[in-house]
JSON list of C-alpha atoms in Angstrom, two decimals:
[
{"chain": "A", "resi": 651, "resn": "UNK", "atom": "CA", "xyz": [-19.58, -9.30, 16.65]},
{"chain": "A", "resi": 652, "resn": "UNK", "atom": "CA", "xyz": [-17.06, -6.85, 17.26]},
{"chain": "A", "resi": 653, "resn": "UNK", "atom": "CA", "xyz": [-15.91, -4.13, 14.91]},
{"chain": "A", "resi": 654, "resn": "UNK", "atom": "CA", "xyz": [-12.78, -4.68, 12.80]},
{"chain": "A", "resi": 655, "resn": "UNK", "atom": "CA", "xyz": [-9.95, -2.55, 13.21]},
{"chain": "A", "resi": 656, "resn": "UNK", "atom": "CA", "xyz": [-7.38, -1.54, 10.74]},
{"chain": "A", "resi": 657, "resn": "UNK", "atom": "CA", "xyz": [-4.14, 0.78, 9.57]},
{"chain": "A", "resi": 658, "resn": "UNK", "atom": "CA", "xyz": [-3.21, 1.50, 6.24]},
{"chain": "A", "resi": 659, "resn": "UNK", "atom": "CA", "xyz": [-0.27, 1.54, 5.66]},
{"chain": "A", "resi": 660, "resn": "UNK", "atom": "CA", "xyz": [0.77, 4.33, 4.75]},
{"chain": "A", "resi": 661, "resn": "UNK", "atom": "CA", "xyz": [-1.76, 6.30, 6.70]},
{"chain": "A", "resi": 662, "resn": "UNK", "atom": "CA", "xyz": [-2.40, 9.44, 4.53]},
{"chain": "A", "resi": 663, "resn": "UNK", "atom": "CA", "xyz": [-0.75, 11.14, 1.55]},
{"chain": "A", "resi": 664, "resn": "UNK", "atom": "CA", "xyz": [-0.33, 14.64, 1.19]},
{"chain": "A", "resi": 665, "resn": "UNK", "atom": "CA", "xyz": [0.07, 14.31, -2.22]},
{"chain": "A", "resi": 666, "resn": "UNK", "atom": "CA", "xyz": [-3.21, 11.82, -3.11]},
{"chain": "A", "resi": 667, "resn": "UNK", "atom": "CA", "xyz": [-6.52, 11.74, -2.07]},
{"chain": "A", "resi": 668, "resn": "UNK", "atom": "CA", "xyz": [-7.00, 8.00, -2.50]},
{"chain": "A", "resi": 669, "resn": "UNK", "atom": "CA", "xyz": [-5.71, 6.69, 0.97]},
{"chain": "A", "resi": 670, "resn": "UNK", "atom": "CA", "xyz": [-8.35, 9.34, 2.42]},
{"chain": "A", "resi": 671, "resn": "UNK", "atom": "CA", "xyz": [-10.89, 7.88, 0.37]},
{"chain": "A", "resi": 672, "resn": "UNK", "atom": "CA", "xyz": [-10.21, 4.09, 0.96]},
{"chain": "A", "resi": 673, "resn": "UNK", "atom": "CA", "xyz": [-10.00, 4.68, 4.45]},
{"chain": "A", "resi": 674, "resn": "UNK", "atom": "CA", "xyz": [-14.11, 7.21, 4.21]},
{"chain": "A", "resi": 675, "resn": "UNK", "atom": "CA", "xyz": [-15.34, 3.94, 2.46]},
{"chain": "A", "resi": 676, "resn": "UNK", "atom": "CA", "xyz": [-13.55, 1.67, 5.26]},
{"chain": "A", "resi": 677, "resn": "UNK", "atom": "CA", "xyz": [-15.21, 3.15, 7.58]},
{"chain": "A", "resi": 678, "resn": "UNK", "atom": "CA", "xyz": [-18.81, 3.33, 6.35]},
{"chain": "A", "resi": 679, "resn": "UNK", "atom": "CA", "xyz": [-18.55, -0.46, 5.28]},
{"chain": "A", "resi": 680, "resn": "UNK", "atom": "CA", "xyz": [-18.12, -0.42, 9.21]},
{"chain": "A", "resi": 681, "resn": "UNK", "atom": "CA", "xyz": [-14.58, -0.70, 9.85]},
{"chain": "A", "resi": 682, "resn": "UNK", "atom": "CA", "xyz": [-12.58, 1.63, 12.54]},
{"chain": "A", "resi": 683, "resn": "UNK", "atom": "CA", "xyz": [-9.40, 2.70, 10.81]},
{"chain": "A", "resi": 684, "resn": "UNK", "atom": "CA", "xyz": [-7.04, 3.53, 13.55]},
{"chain": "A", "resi": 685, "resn": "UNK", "atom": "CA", "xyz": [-4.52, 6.40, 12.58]},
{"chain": "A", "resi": 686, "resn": "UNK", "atom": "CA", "xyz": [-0.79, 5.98, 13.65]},
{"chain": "A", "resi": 687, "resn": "UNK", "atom": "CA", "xyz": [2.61, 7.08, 12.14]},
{"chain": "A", "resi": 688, "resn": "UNK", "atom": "CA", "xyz": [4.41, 4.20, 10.96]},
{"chain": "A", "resi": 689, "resn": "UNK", "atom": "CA", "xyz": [5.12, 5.18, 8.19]},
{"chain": "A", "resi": 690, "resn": "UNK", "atom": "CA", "xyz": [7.00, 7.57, 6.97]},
{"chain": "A", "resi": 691, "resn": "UNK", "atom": "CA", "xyz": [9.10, 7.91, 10.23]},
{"chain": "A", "resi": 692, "resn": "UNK", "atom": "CA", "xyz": [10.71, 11.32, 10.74]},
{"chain": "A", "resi": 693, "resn": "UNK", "atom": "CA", "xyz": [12.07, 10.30, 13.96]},
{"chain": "A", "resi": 694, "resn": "UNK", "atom": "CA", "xyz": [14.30, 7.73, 12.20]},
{"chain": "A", "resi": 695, "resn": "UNK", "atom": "CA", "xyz": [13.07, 4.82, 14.78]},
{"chain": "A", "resi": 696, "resn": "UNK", "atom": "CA", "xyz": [11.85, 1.96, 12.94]},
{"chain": "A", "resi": 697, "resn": "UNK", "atom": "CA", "xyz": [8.90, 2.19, 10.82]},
{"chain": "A", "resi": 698, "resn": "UNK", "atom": "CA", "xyz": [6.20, -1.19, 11.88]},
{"chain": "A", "resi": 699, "resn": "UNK", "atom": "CA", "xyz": [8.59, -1.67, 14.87]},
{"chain": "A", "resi": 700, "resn": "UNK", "atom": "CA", "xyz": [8.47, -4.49, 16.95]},
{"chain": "A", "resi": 701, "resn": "UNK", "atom": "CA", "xyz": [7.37, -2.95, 19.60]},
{"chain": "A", "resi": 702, "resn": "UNK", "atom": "CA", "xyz": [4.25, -1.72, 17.64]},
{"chain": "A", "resi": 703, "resn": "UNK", "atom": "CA", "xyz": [3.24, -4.96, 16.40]},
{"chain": "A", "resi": 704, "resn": "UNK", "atom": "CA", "xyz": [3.61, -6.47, 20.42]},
{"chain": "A", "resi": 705, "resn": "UNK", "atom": "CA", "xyz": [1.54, -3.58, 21.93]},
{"chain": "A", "resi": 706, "resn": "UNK", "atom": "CA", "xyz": [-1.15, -3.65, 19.40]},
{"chain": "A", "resi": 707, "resn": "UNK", "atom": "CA", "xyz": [-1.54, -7.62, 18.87]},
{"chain": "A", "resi": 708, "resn": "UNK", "atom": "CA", "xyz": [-5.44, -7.94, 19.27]},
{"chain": "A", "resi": 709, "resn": "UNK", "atom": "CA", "xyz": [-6.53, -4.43, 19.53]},
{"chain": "A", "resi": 710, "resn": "UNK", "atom": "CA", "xyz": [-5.67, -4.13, 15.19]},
{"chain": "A", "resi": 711, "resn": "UNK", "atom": "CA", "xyz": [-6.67, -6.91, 13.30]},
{"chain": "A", "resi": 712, "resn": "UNK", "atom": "CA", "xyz": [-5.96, -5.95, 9.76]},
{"chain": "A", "resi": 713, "resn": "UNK", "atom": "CA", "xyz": [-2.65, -4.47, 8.27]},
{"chain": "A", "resi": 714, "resn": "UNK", "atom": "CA", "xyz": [-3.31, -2.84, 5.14]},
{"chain": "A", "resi": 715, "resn": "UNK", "atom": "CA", "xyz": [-0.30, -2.11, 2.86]},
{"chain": "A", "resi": 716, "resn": "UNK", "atom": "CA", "xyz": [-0.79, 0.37, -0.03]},
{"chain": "A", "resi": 717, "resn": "UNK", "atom": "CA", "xyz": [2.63, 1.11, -0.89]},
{"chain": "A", "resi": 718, "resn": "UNK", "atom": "CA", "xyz": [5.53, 0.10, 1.84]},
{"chain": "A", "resi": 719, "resn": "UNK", "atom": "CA", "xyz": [8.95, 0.53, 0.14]},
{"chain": "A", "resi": 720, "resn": "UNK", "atom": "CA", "xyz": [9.60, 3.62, 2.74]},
{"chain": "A", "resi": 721, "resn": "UNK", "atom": "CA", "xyz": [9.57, 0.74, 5.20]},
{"chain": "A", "resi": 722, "resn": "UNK", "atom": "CA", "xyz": [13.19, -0.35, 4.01]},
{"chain": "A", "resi": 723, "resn": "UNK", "atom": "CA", "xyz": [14.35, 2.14, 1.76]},
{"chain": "A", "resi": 724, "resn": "UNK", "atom": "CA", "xyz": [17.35, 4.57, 2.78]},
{"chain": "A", "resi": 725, "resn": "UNK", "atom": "CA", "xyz": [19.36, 6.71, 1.05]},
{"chain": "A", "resi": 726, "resn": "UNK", "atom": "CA", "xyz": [22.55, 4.07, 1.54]},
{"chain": "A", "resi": 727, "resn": "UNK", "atom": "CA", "xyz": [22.57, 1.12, 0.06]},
{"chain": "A", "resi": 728, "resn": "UNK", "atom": "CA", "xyz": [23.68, -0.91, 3.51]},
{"chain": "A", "resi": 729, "resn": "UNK", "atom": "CA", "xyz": [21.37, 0.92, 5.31]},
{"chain": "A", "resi": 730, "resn": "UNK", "atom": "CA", "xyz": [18.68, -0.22, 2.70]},
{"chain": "A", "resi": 731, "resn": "UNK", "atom": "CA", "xyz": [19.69, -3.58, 2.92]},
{"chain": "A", "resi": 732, "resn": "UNK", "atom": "CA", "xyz": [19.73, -3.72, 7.00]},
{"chain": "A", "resi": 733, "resn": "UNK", "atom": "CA", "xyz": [16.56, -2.49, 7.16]},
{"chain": "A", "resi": 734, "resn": "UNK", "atom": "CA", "xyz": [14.94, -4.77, 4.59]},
{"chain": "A", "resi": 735, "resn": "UNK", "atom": "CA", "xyz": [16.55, -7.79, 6.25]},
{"chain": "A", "resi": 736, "resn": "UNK", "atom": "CA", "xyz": [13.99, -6.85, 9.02]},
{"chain": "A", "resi": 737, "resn": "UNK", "atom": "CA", "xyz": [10.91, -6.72, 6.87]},
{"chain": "A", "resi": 738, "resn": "UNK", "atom": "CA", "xyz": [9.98, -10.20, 5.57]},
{"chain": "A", "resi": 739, "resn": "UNK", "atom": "CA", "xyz": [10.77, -10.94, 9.44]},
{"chain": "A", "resi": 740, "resn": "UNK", "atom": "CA", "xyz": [8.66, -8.25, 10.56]},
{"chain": "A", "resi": 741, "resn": "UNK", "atom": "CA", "xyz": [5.90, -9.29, 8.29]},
{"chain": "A", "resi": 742, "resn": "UNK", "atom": "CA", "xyz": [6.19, -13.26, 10.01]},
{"chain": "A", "resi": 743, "resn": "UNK", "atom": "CA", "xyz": [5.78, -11.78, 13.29]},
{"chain": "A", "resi": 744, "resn": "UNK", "atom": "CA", "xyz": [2.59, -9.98, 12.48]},
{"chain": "A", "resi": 745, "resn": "UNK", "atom": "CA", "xyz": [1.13, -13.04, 11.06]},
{"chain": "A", "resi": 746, "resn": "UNK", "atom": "CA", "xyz": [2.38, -14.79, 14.05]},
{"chain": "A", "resi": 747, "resn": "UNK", "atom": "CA", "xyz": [0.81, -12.35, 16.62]},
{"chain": "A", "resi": 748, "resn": "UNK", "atom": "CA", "xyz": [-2.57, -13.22, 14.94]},
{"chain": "A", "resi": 749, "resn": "UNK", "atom": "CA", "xyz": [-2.89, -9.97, 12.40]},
{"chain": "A", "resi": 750, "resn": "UNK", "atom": "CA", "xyz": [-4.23, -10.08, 9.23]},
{"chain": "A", "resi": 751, "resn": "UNK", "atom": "CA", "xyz": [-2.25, -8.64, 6.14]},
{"chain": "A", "resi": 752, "resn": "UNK", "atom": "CA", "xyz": [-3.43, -7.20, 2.73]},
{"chain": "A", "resi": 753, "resn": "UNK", "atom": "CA", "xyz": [-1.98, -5.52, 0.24]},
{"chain": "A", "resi": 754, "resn": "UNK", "atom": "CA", "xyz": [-3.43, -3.17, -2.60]},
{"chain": "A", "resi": 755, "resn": "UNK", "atom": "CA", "xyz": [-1.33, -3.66, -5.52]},
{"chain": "A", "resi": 756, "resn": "UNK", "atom": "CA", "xyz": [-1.30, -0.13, -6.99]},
{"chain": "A", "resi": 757, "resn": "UNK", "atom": "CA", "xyz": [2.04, -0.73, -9.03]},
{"chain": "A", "resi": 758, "resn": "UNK", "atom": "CA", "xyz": [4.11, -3.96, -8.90]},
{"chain": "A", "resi": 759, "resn": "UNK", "atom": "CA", "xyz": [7.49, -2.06, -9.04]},
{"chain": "A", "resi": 760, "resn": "UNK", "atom": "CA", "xyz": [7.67, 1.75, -7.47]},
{"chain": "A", "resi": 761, "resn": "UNK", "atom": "CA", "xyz": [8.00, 4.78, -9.30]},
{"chain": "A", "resi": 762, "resn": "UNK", "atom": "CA", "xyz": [11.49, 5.42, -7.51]},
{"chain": "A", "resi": 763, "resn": "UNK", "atom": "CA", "xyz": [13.37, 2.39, -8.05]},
{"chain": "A", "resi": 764, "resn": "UNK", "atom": "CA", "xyz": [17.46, 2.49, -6.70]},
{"chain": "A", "resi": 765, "resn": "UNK", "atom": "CA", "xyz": [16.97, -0.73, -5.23]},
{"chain": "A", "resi": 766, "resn": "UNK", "atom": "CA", "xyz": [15.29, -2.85, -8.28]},
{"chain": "A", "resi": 767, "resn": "UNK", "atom": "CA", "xyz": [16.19, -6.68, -6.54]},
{"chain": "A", "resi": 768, "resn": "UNK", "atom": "CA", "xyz": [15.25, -5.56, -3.20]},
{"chain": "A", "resi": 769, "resn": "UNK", "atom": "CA", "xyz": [11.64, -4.33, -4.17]},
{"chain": "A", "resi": 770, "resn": "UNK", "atom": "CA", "xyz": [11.25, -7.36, -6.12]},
{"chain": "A", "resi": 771, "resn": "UNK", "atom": "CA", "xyz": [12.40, -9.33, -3.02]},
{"chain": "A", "resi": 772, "resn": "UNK", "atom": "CA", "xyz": [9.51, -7.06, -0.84]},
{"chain": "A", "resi": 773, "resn": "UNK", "atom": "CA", "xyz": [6.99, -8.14, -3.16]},
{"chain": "A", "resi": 774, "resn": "UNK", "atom": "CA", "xyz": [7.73, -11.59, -2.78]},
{"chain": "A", "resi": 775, "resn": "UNK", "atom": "CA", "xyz": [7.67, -10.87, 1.25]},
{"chain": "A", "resi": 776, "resn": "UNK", "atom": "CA", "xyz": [4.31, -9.65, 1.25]},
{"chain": "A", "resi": 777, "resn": "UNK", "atom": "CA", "xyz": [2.76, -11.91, -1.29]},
{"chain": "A", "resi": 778, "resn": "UNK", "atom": "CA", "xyz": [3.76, -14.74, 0.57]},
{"chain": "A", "resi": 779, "resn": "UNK", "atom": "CA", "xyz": [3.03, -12.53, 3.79]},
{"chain": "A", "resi": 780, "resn": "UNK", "atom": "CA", "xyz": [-0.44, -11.20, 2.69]},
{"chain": "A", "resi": 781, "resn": "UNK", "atom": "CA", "xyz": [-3.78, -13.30, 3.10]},
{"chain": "A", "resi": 782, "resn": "UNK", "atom": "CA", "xyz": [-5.49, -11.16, -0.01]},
{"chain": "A", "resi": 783, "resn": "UNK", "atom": "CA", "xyz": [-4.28, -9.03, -2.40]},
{"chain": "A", "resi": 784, "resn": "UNK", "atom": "CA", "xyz": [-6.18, -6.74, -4.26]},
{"chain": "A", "resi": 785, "resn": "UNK", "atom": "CA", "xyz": [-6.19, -5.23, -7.91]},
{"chain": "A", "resi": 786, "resn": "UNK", "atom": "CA", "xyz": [-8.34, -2.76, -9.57]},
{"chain": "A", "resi": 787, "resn": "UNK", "atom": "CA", "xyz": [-9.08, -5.20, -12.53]},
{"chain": "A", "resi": 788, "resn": "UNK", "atom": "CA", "xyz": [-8.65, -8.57, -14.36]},
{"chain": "A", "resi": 789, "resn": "UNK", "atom": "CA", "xyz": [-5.37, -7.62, -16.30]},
{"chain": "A", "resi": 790, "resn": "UNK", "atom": "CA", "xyz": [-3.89, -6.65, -13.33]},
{"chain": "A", "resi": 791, "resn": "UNK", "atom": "CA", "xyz": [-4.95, -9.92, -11.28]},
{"chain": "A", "resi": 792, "resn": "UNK", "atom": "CA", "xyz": [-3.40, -11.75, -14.17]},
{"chain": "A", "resi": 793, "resn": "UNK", "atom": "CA", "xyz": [0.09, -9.98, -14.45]},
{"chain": "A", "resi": 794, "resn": "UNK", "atom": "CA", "xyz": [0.20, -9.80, -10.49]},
{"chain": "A", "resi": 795, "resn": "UNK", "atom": "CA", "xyz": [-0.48, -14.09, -10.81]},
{"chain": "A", "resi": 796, "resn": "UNK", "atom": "CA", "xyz": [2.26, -14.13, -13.75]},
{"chain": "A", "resi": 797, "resn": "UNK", "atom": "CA", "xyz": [4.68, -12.26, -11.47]},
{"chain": "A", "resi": 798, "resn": "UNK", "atom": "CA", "xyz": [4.22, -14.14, -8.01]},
{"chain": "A", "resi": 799, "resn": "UNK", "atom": "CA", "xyz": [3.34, -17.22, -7.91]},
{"chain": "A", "resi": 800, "resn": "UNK", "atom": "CA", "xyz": [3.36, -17.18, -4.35]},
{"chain": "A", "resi": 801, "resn": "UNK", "atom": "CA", "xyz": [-0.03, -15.18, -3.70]},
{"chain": "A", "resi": 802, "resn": "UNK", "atom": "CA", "xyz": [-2.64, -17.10, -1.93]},
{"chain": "A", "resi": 803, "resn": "UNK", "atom": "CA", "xyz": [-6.18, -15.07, -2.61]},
{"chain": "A", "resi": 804, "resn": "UNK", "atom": "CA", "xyz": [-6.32, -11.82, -5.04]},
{"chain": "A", "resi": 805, "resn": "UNK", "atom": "CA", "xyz": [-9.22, -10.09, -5.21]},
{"chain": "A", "resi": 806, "resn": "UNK", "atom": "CA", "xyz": [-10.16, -7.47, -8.04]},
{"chain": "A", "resi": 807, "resn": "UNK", "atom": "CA", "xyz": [-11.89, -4.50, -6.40]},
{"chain": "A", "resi": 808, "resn": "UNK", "atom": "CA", "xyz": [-12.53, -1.49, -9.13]},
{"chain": "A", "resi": 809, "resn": "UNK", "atom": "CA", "xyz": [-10.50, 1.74, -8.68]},
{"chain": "A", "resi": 810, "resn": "UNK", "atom": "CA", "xyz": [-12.94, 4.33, -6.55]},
{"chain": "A", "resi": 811, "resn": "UNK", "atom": "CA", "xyz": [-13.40, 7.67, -8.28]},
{"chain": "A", "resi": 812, "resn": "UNK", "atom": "CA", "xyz": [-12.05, 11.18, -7.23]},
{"chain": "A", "resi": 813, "resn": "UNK", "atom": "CA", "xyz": [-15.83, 12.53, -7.56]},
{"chain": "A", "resi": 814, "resn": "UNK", "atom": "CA", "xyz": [-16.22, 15.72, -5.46]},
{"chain": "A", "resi": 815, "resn": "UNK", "atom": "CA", "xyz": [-12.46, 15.81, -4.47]},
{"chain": "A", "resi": 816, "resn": "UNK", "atom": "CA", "xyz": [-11.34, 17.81, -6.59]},
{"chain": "A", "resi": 817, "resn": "UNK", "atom": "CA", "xyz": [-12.72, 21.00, -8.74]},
{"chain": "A", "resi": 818, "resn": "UNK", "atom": "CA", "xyz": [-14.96, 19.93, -11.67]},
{"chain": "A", "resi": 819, "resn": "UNK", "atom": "CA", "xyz": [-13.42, 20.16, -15.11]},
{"chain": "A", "resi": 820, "resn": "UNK", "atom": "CA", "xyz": [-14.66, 21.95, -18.44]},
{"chain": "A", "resi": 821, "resn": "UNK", "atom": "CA", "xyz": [-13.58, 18.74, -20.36]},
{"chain": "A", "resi": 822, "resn": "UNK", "atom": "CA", "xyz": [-13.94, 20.31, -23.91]},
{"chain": "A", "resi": 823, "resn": "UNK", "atom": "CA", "xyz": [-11.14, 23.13, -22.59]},
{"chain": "A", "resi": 824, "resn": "UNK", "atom": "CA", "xyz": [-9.17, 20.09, -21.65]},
{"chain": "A", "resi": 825, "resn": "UNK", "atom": "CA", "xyz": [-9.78, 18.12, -24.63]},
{"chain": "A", "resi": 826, "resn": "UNK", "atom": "CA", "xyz": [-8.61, 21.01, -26.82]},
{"chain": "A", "resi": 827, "resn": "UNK", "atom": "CA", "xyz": [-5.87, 22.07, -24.24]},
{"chain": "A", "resi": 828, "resn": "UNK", "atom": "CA", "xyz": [-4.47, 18.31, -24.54]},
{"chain": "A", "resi": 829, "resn": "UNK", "atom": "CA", "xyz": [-5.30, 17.78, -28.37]},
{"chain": "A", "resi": 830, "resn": "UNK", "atom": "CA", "xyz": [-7.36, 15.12, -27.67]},
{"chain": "A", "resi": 831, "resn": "UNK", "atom": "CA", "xyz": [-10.77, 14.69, -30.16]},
{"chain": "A", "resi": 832, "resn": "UNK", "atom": "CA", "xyz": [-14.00, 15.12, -28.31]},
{"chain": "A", "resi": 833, "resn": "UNK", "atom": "CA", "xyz": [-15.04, 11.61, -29.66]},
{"chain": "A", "resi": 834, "resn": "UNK", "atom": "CA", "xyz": [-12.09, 9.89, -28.34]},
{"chain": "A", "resi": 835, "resn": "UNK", "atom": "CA", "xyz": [-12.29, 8.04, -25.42]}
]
Protein backbone atom coordinates (compact mmCIF):
# COMPACT_ATOMS: atom_id res chain seq x y z
CA UNK A 1 0.00 0.00 0.00
CA UNK A 2 2.70 2.33 0.09
CA UNK A 3 4.13 4.26 -2.82
CA UNK A 4 7.25 2.96 -4.59
CA UNK A 5 10.23 4.91 -4.61
CA UNK A 6 12.93 5.06 -7.15
CA UNK A 7 16.38 6.75 -8.73
CA UNK A 8 17.44 6.52 -12.09
CA UNK A 9 20.39 6.19 -12.54
CA UNK A 10 21.67 8.57 -14.07
CA UNK A 11 19.27 11.16 -12.80
CA UNK A 12 18.95 13.68 -15.72
CA UNK A 13 20.79 14.43 -18.95
CA UNK A 14 21.52 17.69 -20.17
CA UNK A 15 21.97 16.47 -23.36
CA UNK A 16 18.51 14.09 -23.73
CA UNK A 17 15.18 14.52 -22.85
CA UNK A 18 14.40 10.84 -22.35
CA UNK A 19 15.49 10.37 -18.60
CA UNK A 20 13.06 13.49 -17.98
CA UNK A 21 10.45 11.75 -19.70
CA UNK A 22 10.80 8.19 -18.15
CA UNK A 23 10.98 9.64 -14.92
CA UNK A 24 7.10 12.32 -15.96
CA UNK A 25 5.64 8.82 -16.88
CA UNK A 26 7.18 7.21 -13.53
CA UNK A 27 5.59 9.36 -11.73
CA UNK A 28 2.04 9.49 -13.11
CA UNK A 29 2.01 5.54 -13.18
CA UNK A 30 2.36 6.55 -9.37
CA UNK A 31 5.85 6.18 -8.53
CA UNK A 32 7.98 8.96 -6.43
CA UNK A 33 11.27 9.31 -8.23
CA UNK A 34 13.63 10.64 -5.71
CA UNK A 35 16.40 12.97 -7.25
CA UNK A 36 20.06 12.55 -5.96
CA UNK A 37 23.57 12.97 -7.55
CA UNK A 38 25.15 9.76 -7.88
CA UNK A 39 26.00 9.94 -10.78
CA UNK A 40 28.10 11.80 -12.48
CA UNK A 41 30.15 12.79 -9.33
CA UNK A 42 32.03 16.09 -9.63
CA UNK A 43 33.23 15.83 -6.20
CA UNK A 44 35.27 12.74 -7.15
CA UNK A 45 33.74 10.69 -3.98
CA UNK A 46 32.33 7.55 -5.09
CA UNK A 47 29.46 7.45 -7.32
CA UNK A 48 26.47 4.67 -5.56
CA UNK A 49 28.74 4.79 -2.44
CA UNK A 50 28.34 2.61 0.28
CA UNK A 51 27.31 4.86 2.40
CA UNK A 52 24.35 5.78 0.06
CA UNK A 53 23.10 2.41 -0.36
CA UNK A 54 23.25 1.95 3.92
CA UNK A 55 21.40 5.28 4.56
CA UNK A 56 18.77 4.77 2.03
CA UNK A 57 18.06 0.83 2.49
CA UNK A 58 14.14 0.92 2.80
CA UNK A 59 13.34 4.45 2.12
CA UNK A 60 14.32 3.57 -2.12
CA UNK A 61 13.13 0.48 -3.28
CA UNK A 62 14.00 0.45 -6.92
CA UNK A 63 17.45 1.25 -8.59
CA UNK A 64 17.00 2.07 -12.06
CA UNK A 65 20.11 1.96 -14.32
CA UNK A 66 19.89 3.65 -17.76
CA UNK A 67 23.38 3.89 -18.63
CA UNK A 68 26.13 3.40 -15.61
CA UNK A 69 29.61 3.12 -17.22
CA UNK A 70 30.46 6.72 -15.46
CA UNK A 71 30.13 4.57 -12.35
CA UNK A 72 33.67 2.95 -13.07
CA UNK A 73 35.09 4.68 -15.83
CA UNK A 74 38.25 7.06 -15.33
CA UNK A 75 40.47 8.53 -17.46
CA UNK A 76 43.42 5.87 -16.18
CA UNK A 77 43.22 2.65 -16.87
CA UNK A 78 44.09 1.49 -12.97
CA UNK A 79 41.90 3.88 -11.79
CA UNK A 80 39.18 2.32 -14.14
CA UNK A 81 39.90 -0.94 -13.04
CA UNK A 82 39.84 -0.04 -9.05
CA UNK A 83 36.79 1.43 -9.35
CA UNK A 84 35.04 -1.31 -11.32
CA UNK A 85 36.35 -3.91 -8.88
CA UNK A 86 33.81 -2.11 -6.55
CA UNK A 87 30.80 -2.30 -8.80
CA UNK A 88 29.62 -5.92 -9.22
CA UNK A 89 30.26 -5.70 -5.26
CA UNK A 90 28.35 -2.66 -4.94
CA UNK A 91 25.57 -4.03 -6.99
CA UNK A 92 25.49 -7.45 -4.31
CA UNK A 93 25.13 -5.15 -1.53
CA UNK A 94 22.12 -3.38 -2.90
CA UNK A 95 20.44 -6.59 -3.57
CA UNK A 96 21.48 -7.60 -0.18
CA UNK A 97 20.06 -4.47 1.62
CA UNK A 98 16.66 -5.49 0.07
CA UNK A 99 16.66 -2.98 -3.22
CA UNK A 100 15.39 -3.79 -6.32
CA UNK A 101 17.56 -3.35 -9.58
CA UNK A 102 16.57 -2.74 -13.29
CA UNK A 103 18.22 -1.87 -16.06
CA UNK A 104 17.03 -0.22 -19.46
CA UNK A 105 19.14 -1.60 -22.07
CA UNK A 106 19.50 1.43 -24.39
CA UNK A 107 22.83 0.08 -26.06
CA UNK A 108 24.61 -3.15 -25.03
CA UNK A 109 28.14 -1.61 -25.50
CA UNK A 110 28.60 2.45 -24.93
CA UNK A 111 29.22 4.87 -27.45
CA UNK A 112 32.72 5.68 -25.74
CA UNK A 113 34.35 2.49 -25.42
CA UNK A 114 38.40 2.62 -23.96
CA UNK A 115 37.62 -0.07 -21.75
CA UNK A 116 35.83 -2.76 -24.24
CA UNK A 117 36.36 -6.08 -21.55
CA UNK A 118 35.45 -4.08 -18.64
CA UNK A 119 31.98 -2.86 -20.04
CA UNK A 120 31.38 -6.25 -21.18
CA UNK A 121 32.30 -7.45 -17.64
CA UNK A 122 29.56 -4.49 -16.23
CA UNK A 123 27.00 -5.93 -18.30
CA UNK A 124 27.45 -9.21 -17.03
CA UNK A 125 27.35 -7.49 -13.32
CA UNK A 126 24.11 -6.06 -13.78
CA UNK A 127 22.44 -8.77 -15.72
CA UNK A 128 23.15 -11.10 -13.17
CA UNK A 129 22.54 -8.09 -10.64
CA UNK A 130 19.22 -6.83 -12.20
CA UNK A 131 15.70 -8.50 -11.40
CA UNK A 132 14.25 -7.10 -15.02
CA UNK A 133 15.68 -5.76 -17.82
CA UNK A 134 14.02 -3.88 -20.28
CA UNK A 135 14.23 -3.35 -24.19
CA UNK A 136 12.33 -1.24 -26.52
CA UNK A 137 11.45 -4.29 -28.78
CA UNK A 138 11.63 -8.03 -29.69
CA UNK A 139 15.03 -7.87 -31.66
CA UNK A 140 16.52 -6.28 -28.97
CA UNK A 141 15.15 -8.83 -26.21
CA UNK A 142 16.60 -11.45 -28.48
CA UNK A 143 20.23 -10.07 -29.05
CA UNK A 144 20.27 -8.89 -25.26
CA UNK A 145 19.23 -13.06 -24.51
CA UNK A 146 22.03 -14.06 -27.22
CA UNK A 147 24.55 -11.86 -25.39
CA UNK A 148 23.86 -12.75 -21.59
CA UNK A 149 22.72 -15.63 -20.75
CA UNK A 150 22.66 -14.68 -17.33
CA UNK A 151 19.43 -12.33 -17.34
CA UNK A 152 16.63 -13.54 -15.26
CA UNK A 153 13.29 -11.49 -16.58
CA UNK A 154 13.48 -8.96 -19.76
CA UNK A 155 10.74 -7.12 -20.48
CA UNK A 156 10.08 -5.25 -23.92
CA UNK A 157 8.57 -1.83 -23.16
CA UNK A 158 8.25 0.41 -26.59
CA UNK A 159 10.53 3.49 -26.88
CA UNK A 160 8.27 6.72 -25.58
CA UNK A 161 8.12 9.53 -28.12
CA UNK A 162 9.74 13.08 -27.93
CA UNK A 163 6.09 14.58 -28.76
CA UNK A 164 5.93 18.22 -27.54
CA UNK A 165 9.65 18.28 -26.45
CA UNK A 166 10.99 19.58 -28.96
CA UNK A 167 9.93 22.21 -31.90
CA UNK A 168 7.67 20.60 -34.56
CA UNK A 169 9.30 19.83 -37.88
CA UNK A 170 8.29 20.79 -41.60
CA UNK A 171 9.13 17.13 -42.60
CA UNK A 172 8.99 17.76 -46.45
CA UNK A 173 11.99 20.61 -45.76
CA UNK A 174 13.67 17.77 -44.00
CA UNK A 175 12.97 15.15 -46.41
CA UNK A 176 14.42 17.29 -49.20
CA UNK A 177 17.18 18.77 -46.87
CA UNK A 178 18.27 14.96 -46.15
CA UNK A 179 17.48 13.53 -49.75
CA UNK A 180 15.20 11.30 -48.48
CA UNK A 181 11.81 10.51 -50.93
CA UNK A 182 8.59 11.63 -49.39
CA UNK A 183 7.29 7.99 -49.85
CA UNK A 184 10.06 6.44 -48.01
CA UNK A 185 9.64 5.42 -44.73
Amino acid sequence: GRQLTMVQIPDRSRLNPALDLYREALTAAGARVQSHDLYPRPSGRPALSIRWLLVNAGKVDVIHFHWFQQLYLSGFRLTTAVRFSWFPAKLALARLLGFTISWTVHNLDPHERPHARIDALANRAMATAASVVFVDSDEARAIVRRTLRNVKQIVVAPHGNYIGVYPEGKPGELRRRLAIPEEAF
